[in-house]
C-alpha positions as a Markdown table, in Angstrom:
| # | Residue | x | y | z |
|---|---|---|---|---|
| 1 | Unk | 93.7 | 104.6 | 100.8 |
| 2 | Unk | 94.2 | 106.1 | 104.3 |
| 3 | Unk | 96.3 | 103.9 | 106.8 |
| 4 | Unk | 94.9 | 102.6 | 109.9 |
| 5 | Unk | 94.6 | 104.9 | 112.8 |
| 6 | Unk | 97.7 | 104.2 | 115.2 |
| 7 | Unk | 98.4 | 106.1 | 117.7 |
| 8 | Unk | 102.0 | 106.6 | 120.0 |
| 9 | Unk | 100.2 | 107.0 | 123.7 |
| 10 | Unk | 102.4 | 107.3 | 126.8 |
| 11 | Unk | 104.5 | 109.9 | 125.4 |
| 12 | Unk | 107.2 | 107.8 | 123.4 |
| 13 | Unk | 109.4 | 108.6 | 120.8 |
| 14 | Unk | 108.2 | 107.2 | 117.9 |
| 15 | Unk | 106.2 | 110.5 | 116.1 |
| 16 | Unk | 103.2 | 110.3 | 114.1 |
| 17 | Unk | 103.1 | 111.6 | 110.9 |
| 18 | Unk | 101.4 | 115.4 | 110.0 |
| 19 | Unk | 98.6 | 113.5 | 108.1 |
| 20 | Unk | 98.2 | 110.9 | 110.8 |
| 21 | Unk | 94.7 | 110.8 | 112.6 |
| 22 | Unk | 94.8 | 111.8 | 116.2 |
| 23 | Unk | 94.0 | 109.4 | 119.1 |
| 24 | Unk | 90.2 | 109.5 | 119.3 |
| 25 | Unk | 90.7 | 108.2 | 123.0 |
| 26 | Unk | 88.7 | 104.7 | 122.5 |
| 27 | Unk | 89.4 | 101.7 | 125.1 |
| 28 | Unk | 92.4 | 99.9 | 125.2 |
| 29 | Unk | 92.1 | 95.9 | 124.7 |
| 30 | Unk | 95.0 | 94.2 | 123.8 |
| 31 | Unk | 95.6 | 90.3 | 123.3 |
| 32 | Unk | 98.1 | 90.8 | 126.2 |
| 33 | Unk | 95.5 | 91.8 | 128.6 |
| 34 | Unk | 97.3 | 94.3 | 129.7 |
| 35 | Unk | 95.5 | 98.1 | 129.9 |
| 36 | Unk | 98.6 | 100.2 | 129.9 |
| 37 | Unk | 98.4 | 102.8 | 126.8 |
| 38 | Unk | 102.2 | 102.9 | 125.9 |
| 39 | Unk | 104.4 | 102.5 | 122.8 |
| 40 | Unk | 102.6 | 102.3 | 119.5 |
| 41 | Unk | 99.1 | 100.6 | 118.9 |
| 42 | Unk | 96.4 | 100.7 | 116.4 |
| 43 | Unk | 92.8 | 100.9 | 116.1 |
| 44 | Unk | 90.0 | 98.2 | 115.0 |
| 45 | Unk | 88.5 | 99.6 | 112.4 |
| 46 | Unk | 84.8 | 97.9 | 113.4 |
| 47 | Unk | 84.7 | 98.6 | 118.0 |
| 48 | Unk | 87.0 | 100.8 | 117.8 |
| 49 | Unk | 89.4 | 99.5 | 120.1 |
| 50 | Unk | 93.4 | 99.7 | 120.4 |
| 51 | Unk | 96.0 | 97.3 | 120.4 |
| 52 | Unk | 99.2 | 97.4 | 120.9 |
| 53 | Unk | 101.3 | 96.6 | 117.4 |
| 54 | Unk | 104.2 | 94.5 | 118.7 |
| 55 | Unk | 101.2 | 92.3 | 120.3 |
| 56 | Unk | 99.3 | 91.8 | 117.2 |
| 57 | Unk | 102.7 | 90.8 | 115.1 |
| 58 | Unk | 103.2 | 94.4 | 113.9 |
| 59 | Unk | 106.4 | 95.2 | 115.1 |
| 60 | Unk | 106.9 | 98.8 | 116.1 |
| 61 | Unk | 104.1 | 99.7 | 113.7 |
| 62 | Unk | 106.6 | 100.6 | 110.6 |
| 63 | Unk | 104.6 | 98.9 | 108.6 |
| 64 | Unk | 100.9 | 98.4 | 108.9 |
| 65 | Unk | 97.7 | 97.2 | 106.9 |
| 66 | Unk | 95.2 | 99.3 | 105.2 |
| 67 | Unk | 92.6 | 98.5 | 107.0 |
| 68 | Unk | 93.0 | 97.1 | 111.3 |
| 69 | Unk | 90.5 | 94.4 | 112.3 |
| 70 | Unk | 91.7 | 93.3 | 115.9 |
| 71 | Unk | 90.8 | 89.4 | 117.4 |
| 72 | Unk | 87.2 | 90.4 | 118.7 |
| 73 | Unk | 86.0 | 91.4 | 115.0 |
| 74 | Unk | 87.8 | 89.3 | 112.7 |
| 75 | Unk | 89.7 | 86.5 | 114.8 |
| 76 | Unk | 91.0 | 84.7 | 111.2 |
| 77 | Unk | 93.2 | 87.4 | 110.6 |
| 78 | Unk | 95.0 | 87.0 | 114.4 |
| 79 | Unk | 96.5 | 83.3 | 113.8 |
| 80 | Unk | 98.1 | 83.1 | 117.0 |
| 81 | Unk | 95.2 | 83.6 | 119.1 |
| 82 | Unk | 93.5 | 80.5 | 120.4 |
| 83 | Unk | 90.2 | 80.0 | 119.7 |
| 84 | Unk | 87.3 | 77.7 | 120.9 |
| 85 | Unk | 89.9 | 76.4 | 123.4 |
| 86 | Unk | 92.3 | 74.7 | 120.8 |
């Protein structure tokens, strides 16, 4: 099963692997609310969007889920996130 697309933008040093998709250049929308395309994220798997890892509770991105559903899509998998005001 092919891992998630994640992506090192802003020129850091982590490398992506040979086998590794490429950045497909979708929008940035993080939980952090920030827009700044640095260090390692990964892409929803349903919009399309990125995320930074260490913001979603994936680290550095060493180790990642099959499949990447971000808080928009599938909001029970991002426990942290308050929802409905709560």
């Amino acid at each position: 099963m092919a891992s998630p697309r994640r992506s090192n933008r802003g020129g850091h040093t982590k490398s992506r692997k040979k086998d590794e998709p490429e950045d497909d250049g979708g929008q940035t929308r993080c939980v952090c609310n920030q827009q700044h395309h640095e260090g390692v994220m990964i892409q929803c798997e349903t919009c399309k969007v990125w995320q930074h890892c260490p913001c979603v509770g994936l680290g550095n991105g060493e180790v990642t889920p099959d499949k990447y559903y971000c808080d928009s899509c599938r909001p029970q998998n991002h426990p942290y996130k308050v929802q409905n005001g709560m």
